[in-house]
Amino acid sequence: MAHKKGVGSSKNGRDSHSKRLGVKLFGGESAIAGNIIIRQRGTKHHPGKNVGLGKDYTIFALVDGTVKFRPGRNSRSYVDIIPAGPSAVETAPIAEAPVAAEATPAPVVEAPAATAEA
């Protein structure tokens, strides 16, 4: 007869830390360039204008402005930043290349003709 009670292993006691996913800045809130707008797994929300997408699908602001959510094709959700004033990053106008002056050929100076002297 056993004098010790049989002890089984517990099947409980495991849990992962929460990943703190979700929307961090909602529509209408102001964002500073670099602010995280959404932390997500996969592209539940897609990046729109003035917004970047990190390698872990984090959506972040590229410029200062206001967050805006909009529906897109195939029931996709897009996140945009509406720039706050003229200080926002805009594409610079393309400068025209300077036109080089037309090249004129250099004057050719002929050597004096050789005279036959004997």
Tab-separated table of N, CA and C in Angstrom:
chain	number	residue	atom	x	y	z
A	1	MET	N	0.816	-1.179	0.000
A	1	MET	CA	0.000	0.000	0.000
A	1	MET	C	0.861	1.244	0.000
A	2	ALA	N	0.467	2.179	-0.805
A	2	ALA	CA	1.237	3.409	-0.891
A	2	ALA	C	0.957	4.278	0.321
A	3	HIS	N	1.992	4.869	0.820
A	3	HIS	CA	1.833	5.768	1.959
A	3	HIS	C	1.802	7.228	1.518
A	4	LYS	N	2.005	7.480	0.215
A	4	LYS	CA	1.926	8.859	-0.302
A	4	LYS	C	0.805	8.930	-1.309
A	5	LYS	N	0.132	10.071	-1.304
A	5	LYS	CA	-0.965	10.284	-2.246
A	5	LYS	C	-0.366	10.537	-3.638
A	6	GLY	N	-0.952	9.953	-4.650
A	6	GLY	CA	-0.469	10.190	-6.003
A	6	GLY	C	-0.669	11.654	-6.383
A	7	VAL	N	0.379	12.311	-6.893
A	7	VAL	CA	0.321	13.733	-7.221
A	7	VAL	C	0.385	13.877	-8.742
A	8	GLY	N	-0.637	14.485	-9.296
A	8	GLY	CA	-0.652	14.722	-10.740
A	8	GLY	C	-0.177	16.127	-11.043
A	9	SER	N	0.197	16.347	-12.279
A	9	SER	CA	0.632	17.690	-12.661
A	9	SER	C	-0.592	18.539	-12.982
A	10	SER	N	-0.489	19.797	-12.721
A	10	SER	CA	-1.594	20.712	-12.992
A	10	SER	C	-1.584	21.094	-14.464
A	11	LYS	N	-2.758	21.204	-15.053
A	11	LYS	CA	-2.856	21.603	-16.453
A	11	LYS	C	-3.150	23.093	-16.586
A	12	ASN	N	-3.107	23.796	-15.495
A	12	ASN	CA	-3.382	25.228	-15.516
A	12	ASN	C	-2.094	26.012	-15.285
A	13	GLY	N	-2.230	27.301	-15.121
A	13	GLY	CA	-1.088	28.118	-14.731
A	13	GLY	C	-0.333	28.757	-15.875
A	14	ARG	N	-0.864	28.692	-17.085
A	14	ARG	CA	-0.190	29.349	-18.201
A	14	ARG	C	-1.067	30.479	-18.713
A	15	ASP	N	-0.459	31.610	-18.971
A	15	ASP	CA	-1.191	32.734	-19.546
A	15	ASP	C	-0.167	33.681	-20.155
A	16	SER	N	-0.530	34.319	-21.248
A	16	SER	CA	0.388	35.260	-21.886
A	16	SER	C	0.019	36.680	-21.479
A	17	HIS	N	1.005	37.535	-21.549
A	17	HIS	CA	0.755	38.940	-21.246
A	17	HIS	C	-0.089	39.550	-22.355
A	18	SER	N	-0.943	40.500	-21.983
A	18	SER	CA	-1.764	41.157	-22.998
A	18	SER	C	-0.866	41.996	-23.901
A	19	LYS	N	-1.230	42.112	-25.162
A	19	LYS	CA	-0.391	42.799	-26.142
A	19	LYS	C	-0.772	44.260	-26.331
A	20	ARG	N	-1.799	44.704	-25.652
A	20	ARG	CA	-2.247	46.113	-25.704
A	20	ARG	C	-2.507	46.574	-27.136
A	21	LEU	N	-3.248	45.757	-27.876
A	21	LEU	CA	-3.595	46.097	-29.247
A	21	LEU	C	-4.805	47.019	-29.264
A	22	GLY	N	-5.050	47.641	-30.401
A	22	GLY	CA	-6.254	48.446	-30.561
A	22	GLY	C	-5.965	49.851	-31.043
A	23	VAL	N	-7.022	50.634	-31.113
A	23	VAL	CA	-6.936	52.018	-31.581
A	23	VAL	C	-6.409	52.883	-30.441
A	24	LYS	N	-5.368	53.645	-30.719
A	24	LYS	CA	-4.775	54.536	-29.715
A	24	LYS	C	-5.240	55.977	-29.902
A	25	LEU	N	-5.465	56.390	-31.152
A	25	LEU	CA	-6.000	57.723	-31.442
A	25	LEU	C	-7.241	57.544	-32.313
A	26	PHE	N	-8.353	58.073	-31.869
A	26	PHE	CA	-9.617	57.906	-32.577
A	26	PHE	C	-9.834	59.042	-33.575
A	27	GLY	N	-10.820	58.890	-34.442
A	27	GLY	CA	-11.136	59.890	-35.451
A	27	GLY	C	-11.416	61.245	-34.831
A	28	GLY	N	-10.826	62.290	-35.389
A	28	GLY	CA	-11.023	63.643	-34.879
A	28	GLY	C	-9.954	64.068	-33.893
A	29	GLU	N	-9.182	63.138	-33.366
A	29	GLU	CA	-8.129	63.498	-32.421
A	29	GLU	C	-6.904	63.994	-33.186
A	30	SER	N	-6.128	64.869	-32.541
A	30	SER	CA	-4.933	65.395	-33.199
A	30	SER	C	-3.763	64.447	-32.967
A	31	ALA	N	-2.908	64.354	-33.964
A	31	ALA	CA	-1.744	63.477	-33.903
A	31	ALA	C	-0.504	64.264	-34.284
A	32	ILE	N	0.595	63.921	-33.654
A	32	ILE	CA	1.891	64.498	-33.976
A	32	ILE	C	2.629	63.460	-34.820
A	33	ALA	N	3.463	63.908	-35.732
A	33	ALA	CA	4.210	62.978	-36.584
A	33	ALA	C	4.942	61.962	-35.716
A	34	GLY	N	4.746	60.684	-36.014
A	34	GLY	CA	5.367	59.613	-35.242
A	34	GLY	C	4.429	58.963	-34.247
A	35	ASN	N	3.297	59.601	-33.949
A	35	ASN	CA	2.340	59.015	-33.008
A	35	ASN	C	1.766	57.718	-33.560
A	36	ILE	N	1.612	56.734	-32.670
A	36	ILE	CA	0.967	55.478	-33.049
A	36	ILE	C	-0.536	55.704	-33.031
A	37	ILE	N	-1.190	55.338	-34.128
A	37	ILE	CA	-2.640	55.491	-34.225
A	37	ILE	C	-3.326	54.174	-33.886
A	38	ILE	N	-2.833	53.057	-34.450
A	38	ILE	CA	-3.434	51.739	-34.211
A	38	ILE	C	-2.333	50.697	-34.073
A	39	ARG	N	-2.482	49.804	-33.092
A	39	ARG	CA	-1.656	48.598	-33.001
A	39	ARG	C	-2.573	47.442	-33.342
A	40	GLN	N	-2.145	46.598	-34.286
A	40	GLN	CA	-3.030	45.541	-34.767
A	40	GLN	C	-2.226	44.336	-35.232
A	41	ARG	N	-2.906	43.228	-35.409
A	41	ARG	CA	-2.327	42.021	-36.007
A	41	ARG	C	-2.919	41.904	-37.398
A	42	GLY	N	-2.104	42.045	-38.419
A	42	GLY	CA	-2.619	42.046	-39.780
A	42	GLY	C	-3.210	43.405	-40.101
A	43	THR	N	-3.718	43.557	-41.310
A	43	THR	CA	-4.255	44.854	-41.719
A	43	THR	C	-5.764	44.901	-41.559
A	44	LYS	N	-6.202	44.991	-40.303
A	44	LYS	CA	-7.626	45.223	-40.057
A	44	LYS	C	-7.976	46.617	-40.569
A	45	HIS	N	-7.065	47.561	-40.355
A	45	HIS	CA	-7.174	48.918	-40.894
A	45	HIS	C	-5.981	49.109	-41.823
A	46	HIS	N	-6.193	49.792	-42.937
A	46	HIS	CA	-5.140	50.002	-43.923
A	46	HIS	C	-4.640	51.442	-43.863
A	47	PRO	N	-3.351	51.670	-44.188
A	47	PRO	CA	-2.825	53.035	-44.160
A	47	PRO	C	-3.330	53.850	-45.341
A	48	GLY	N	-3.667	55.112	-45.082
A	48	GLY	CA	-4.123	56.026	-46.125
A	48	GLY	C	-3.083	57.113	-46.336
A	49	LYS	N	-3.558	58.340	-46.524
A	49	LYS	CA	-2.670	59.469	-46.792
A	49	LYS	C	-1.996	59.942	-45.506
A	50	ASN	N	-0.717	60.259	-45.609
A	50	ASN	CA	0.088	60.793	-44.502
A	50	ASN	C	0.181	59.837	-43.325
A	51	VAL	N	0.096	58.526	-43.608
A	51	VAL	CA	0.143	57.502	-42.567
A	51	VAL	C	1.105	56.414	-43.020
A	52	GLY	N	1.879	55.853	-42.071
A	52	GLY	CA	2.811	54.775	-42.388
A	52	GLY	C	2.368	53.465	-41.766
A	53	LEU	N	2.936	52.361	-42.268
A	53	LEU	CA	2.618	51.022	-41.768
A	53	LEU	C	3.919	50.363	-41.337
A	54	GLY	N	4.003	49.992	-40.048
A	54	GLY	CA	5.197	49.342	-39.523
A	54	GLY	C	5.234	47.869	-39.876
A	55	LYS	N	6.355	47.217	-39.597
A	55	LYS	CA	6.492	45.805	-39.948
A	55	LYS	C	5.580	44.920	-39.113
A	56	ASP	N	5.132	45.400	-37.969
A	56	ASP	CA	4.159	44.642	-37.169
A	56	ASP	C	2.742	45.166	-37.394
A	57	TYR	N	2.515	45.839	-38.527
A	57	TYR	CA	1.219	46.380	-38.958
A	57	TYR	C	0.735	47.537	-38.087
A	58	THR	N	1.641	48.167	-37.344
A	58	THR	CA	1.281	49.358	-36.582
A	58	THR	C	1.096	50.523	-37.548
A	59	ILE	N	0.005	51.247	-37.394
A	59	ILE	CA	-0.253	52.421	-38.231
A	59	ILE	C	0.151	53.658	-37.433
A	60	PHE	N	0.973	54.522	-38.057
A	60	PHE	CA	1.489	55.699	-37.361
A	60	PHE	C	1.409	56.926	-38.257
A	61	ALA	N	1.415	58.103	-37.633
A	61	ALA	CA	1.285	59.374	-38.354
A	61	ALA	C	2.630	59.791	-38.947
A	62	LEU	N	2.603	60.274	-40.185
A	62	LEU	CA	3.808	60.796	-40.831
A	62	LEU	C	3.895	62.313	-40.728
A	63	VAL	N	2.763	62.983	-40.513
A	63	VAL	CA	2.721	64.443	-40.387
A	63	VAL	C	1.828	64.809	-39.204
A	64	ASP	N	1.934	66.048	-38.761
A	64	ASP	CA	1.035	66.549	-37.726
A	64	ASP	C	-0.332	66.799	-38.348
A	65	GLY	N	-1.387	66.482	-37.610
A	65	GLY	CA	-2.727	66.727	-38.148
A	65	GLY	C	-3.795	66.004	-37.357
A	66	THR	N	-4.935	65.790	-38.008
A	66	THR	CA	-6.104	65.178	-37.382
A	66	THR	C	-6.351	63.801	-37.983
A	67	VAL	N	-6.661	62.834	-37.121
A	67	VAL	CA	-6.922	61.459	-37.555
A	67	VAL	C	-8.302	61.376	-38.193
A	68	LYS	N	-8.376	60.647	-39.318
A	68	LYS	CA	-9.659	60.444	-39.985
A	68	LYS	C	-9.743	58.998	-40.454
A	69	PHE	N	-10.845	58.332	-40.112
A	69	PHE	CA	-11.107	56.975	-40.585
A	69	PHE	C	-12.100	57.077	-41.731
A	70	ARG	N	-11.865	56.291	-42.794
A	70	ARG	CA	-12.797	56.310	-43.924
A	70	ARG	C	-12.946	54.900	-44.473
A	71	PRO	N	-14.132	54.596	-45.000
A	71	PRO	CA	-14.319	53.285	-45.620
A	71	PRO	C	-13.708	53.279	-47.017
A	72	GLY	N	-13.294	52.112	-47.457
A	72	GLY	CA	-12.721	51.981	-48.795
A	72	GLY	C	-13.399	50.859	-49.546
A	73	ARG	N	-12.783	50.431	-50.634
A	73	ARG	CA	-13.336	49.330	-51.417
A	73	ARG	C	-13.293	48.026	-50.622
A	74	ASN	N	-14.190	47.123	-50.974
A	74	ASN	CA	-14.230	45.781	-50.375
A	74	ASN	C	-14.270	45.824	-48.848
A	75	SER	N	-15.056	46.730	-48.312
A	75	SER	CA	-15.226	46.940	-46.863
A	75	SER	C	-13.906	47.045	-46.103
A	76	ARG	N	-12.962	47.735	-46.695
A	76	ARG	CA	-11.712	48.025	-46.000
A	76	ARG	C	-11.855	49.331	-45.238
A	77	SER	N	-11.110	49.432	-44.154
A	77	SER	CA	-11.085	50.658	-43.370
A	77	SER	C	-9.727	51.322	-43.596
A	78	TYR	N	-9.730	52.598	-43.954
A	78	TYR	CA	-8.495	53.339	-44.179
A	78	TYR	C	-8.351	54.425	-43.125
A	79	VAL	N	-7.099	54.698	-42.750
A	79	VAL	CA	-6.797	55.738	-41.772
A	79	VAL	C	-5.969	56.805	-42.474
A	80	ASP	N	-6.403	58.058	-42.377
A	80	ASP	CA	-5.695	59.185	-42.978
A	80	ASP	C	-5.343	60.188	-41.890
A	81	ILE	N	-4.388	61.045	-42.200
A	81	ILE	CA	-4.105	62.217	-41.366
A	81	ILE	C	-4.380	63.435	-42.236
A	82	ILE	N	-5.276	64.301	-41.767
A	82	ILE	CA	-5.549	65.561	-42.445
A	82	ILE	C	-4.525	66.557	-41.905
A	83	PRO	N	-3.591	67.046	-42.751
A	83	PRO	CA	-2.519	67.915	-42.265
A	83	PRO	C	-3.057	69.165	-41.576
A	84	ALA	N	-2.329	69.589	-40.546
A	84	ALA	CA	-2.718	70.766	-39.773
A	84	ALA	C	-1.946	71.977	-40.268
A	85	GLY	N	-2.432	72.622	-41.314
A	85	GLY	CA	-1.827	73.859	-41.786
A	85	GLY	C	-0.736	73.645	-42.810
A	86	PRO	N	-0.092	74.763	-43.193
A	86	PRO	CA	0.902	74.715	-44.270
A	86	PRO	C	2.220	74.070	-43.869
A	87	SER	N	2.425	73.785	-42.569
A	87	SER	CA	3.695	73.209	-42.140
A	87	SER	C	3.776	71.721	-42.436
A	88	ALA	N	2.710	71.153	-42.978
A	88	ALA	CA	2.703	69.722	-43.272
A	88	ALA	C	3.663	69.406	-44.416
A	89	VAL	N	4.103	68.171	-44.444
A	89	VAL	CA	5.028	67.742	-45.490
A	89	VAL	C	4.286	67.673	-46.814
A	90	GLU	N	4.768	68.399	-47.784
A	90	GLU	CA	4.165	68.388	-49.111
A	90	GLU	C	5.269	68.119	-50.116
A	91	THR	N	4.886	67.623	-51.262
A	91	THR	CA	5.891	67.375	-52.286
A	91	THR	C	6.306	68.703	-52.898
A	92	ALA	N	7.597	68.885	-53.036
A	92	ALA	CA	8.122	70.122	-53.609
A	92	ALA	C	7.907	70.116	-55.111
A	93	PRO	N	7.641	71.288	-55.695
A	93	PRO	CA	7.488	71.323	-57.151
A	93	PRO	C	8.811	70.951	-57.819
A	94	ILE	N	8.714	70.287	-58.926
A	94	ILE	CA	9.908	69.846	-59.634
A	94	ILE	C	10.512	71.036	-60.373
A	95	ALA	N	11.774	71.307	-60.077
A	95	ALA	CA	12.464	72.429	-60.721
A	95	ALA	C	12.878	72.017	-62.126
A	96	GLU	N	12.790	72.973	-63.049
A	96	GLU	CA	13.203	72.689	-64.414
A	96	GLU	C	14.723	72.703	-64.484
A	97	ALA	N	15.261	71.791	-65.254
A	97	ALA	CA	16.708	71.713	-65.408
A	97	ALA	C	17.186	72.931	-66.190
A	98	PRO	N	18.295	73.538	-65.770
A	98	PRO	CA	18.797	74.696	-66.506
A	98	PRO	C	19.224	74.278	-67.914
A	99	VAL	N	18.880	75.109	-68.873
A	99	VAL	CA	19.218	74.828	-70.264
A	99	VAL	C	20.608	75.385	-70.538
A	100	ALA	N	21.489	74.528	-71.020
A	100	ALA	CA	22.856	74.952	-71.313
A	100	ALA	C	22.860	75.833	-72.568
A	101	ALA	N	23.751	76.825	-72.581
A	101	ALA	CA	23.867	77.695	-73.757
A	101	ALA	C	24.337	76.855	-74.939
A	102	GLU	N	23.879	77.253	-76.127
A	102	GLU	CA	24.252	76.496	-77.318
A	102	GLU	C	25.754	76.611	-77.528
A	103	ALA	N	26.389	75.472	-77.712
A	103	ALA	CA	27.842	75.451	-77.866
A	103	ALA	C	28.226	75.974	-79.249
A	104	THR	N	29.194	76.901	-79.269
A	104	THR	CA	29.694	77.418	-80.552
A	104	THR	C	31.052	76.779	-80.801
A	105	PRO	N	31.298	76.367	-82.019
A	105	PRO	CA	32.594	75.722	-82.284
A	105	PRO	C	33.735	76.724	-82.113
A	106	ALA	N	34.861	76.238	-81.644
A	106	ALA	CA	36.033	77.087	-81.452
A	106	ALA	C	36.608	77.460	-82.816
A	107	PRO	N	37.100	78.703	-82.968
A	107	PRO	CA	37.666	79.093	-84.273
A	107	PRO	C	38.913	78.269	-84.574
A	108	VAL	N	39.012	77.869	-85.826
A	108	VAL	CA	40.156	77.059	-86.247
A	108	VAL	C	41.208	77.994	-86.824
A	109	VAL	N	42.388	77.950	-86.283
A	109	VAL	CA	43.496	78.773	-86.770
A	109	VAL	C	44.349	77.883	-87.657
A	110	GLU	N	44.462	78.294	-88.934
A	110	GLU	CA	45.235	77.477	-89.862
A	110	GLU	C	46.708	77.841	-89.758
A	111	ALA	N	47.522	76.852	-89.956
A	111	ALA	CA	48.967	77.074	-89.937
A	111	ALA	C	49.358	77.795	-91.231
A	112	PRO	N	50.371	78.659	-91.180
A	112	PRO	CA	50.778	79.340	-92.409
A	112	PRO	C	51.252	78.335	-93.459
A	113	ALA	N	50.946	78.647	-94.696
A	113	ALA	CA	51.315	77.744	-95.784
A	113	ALA	C	52.831	77.685	-95.909
A	114	ALA	N	53.328	76.515	-96.155
A	114	ALA	CA	54.777	76.337	-96.293
A	114	ALA	C	55.219	76.863	-97.662
A	115	THR	N	56.290	77.620	-97.701
A	115	THR	CA	56.799	78.138	-98.971
A	115	THR	C	57.999	77.300	-99.392
A	116	ALA	N	58.093	77.091	-100.664
A	116	ALA	CA	59.196	76.273	-101.173
A	116	ALA	C	60.413	77.168	-101.392
A	117	GLU	N	61.392	77.052	-100.605
A	117	GLU	CA	62.634	77.805	-100.750
A	117	GLU	C	63.763	76.803	-100.923
A	118	ALA	N	64.519	77.029	-101.969
A	118	ALA	CA	65.583	76.072	-102.181
A	118	ALA	C	66.909	76.741	-102.332
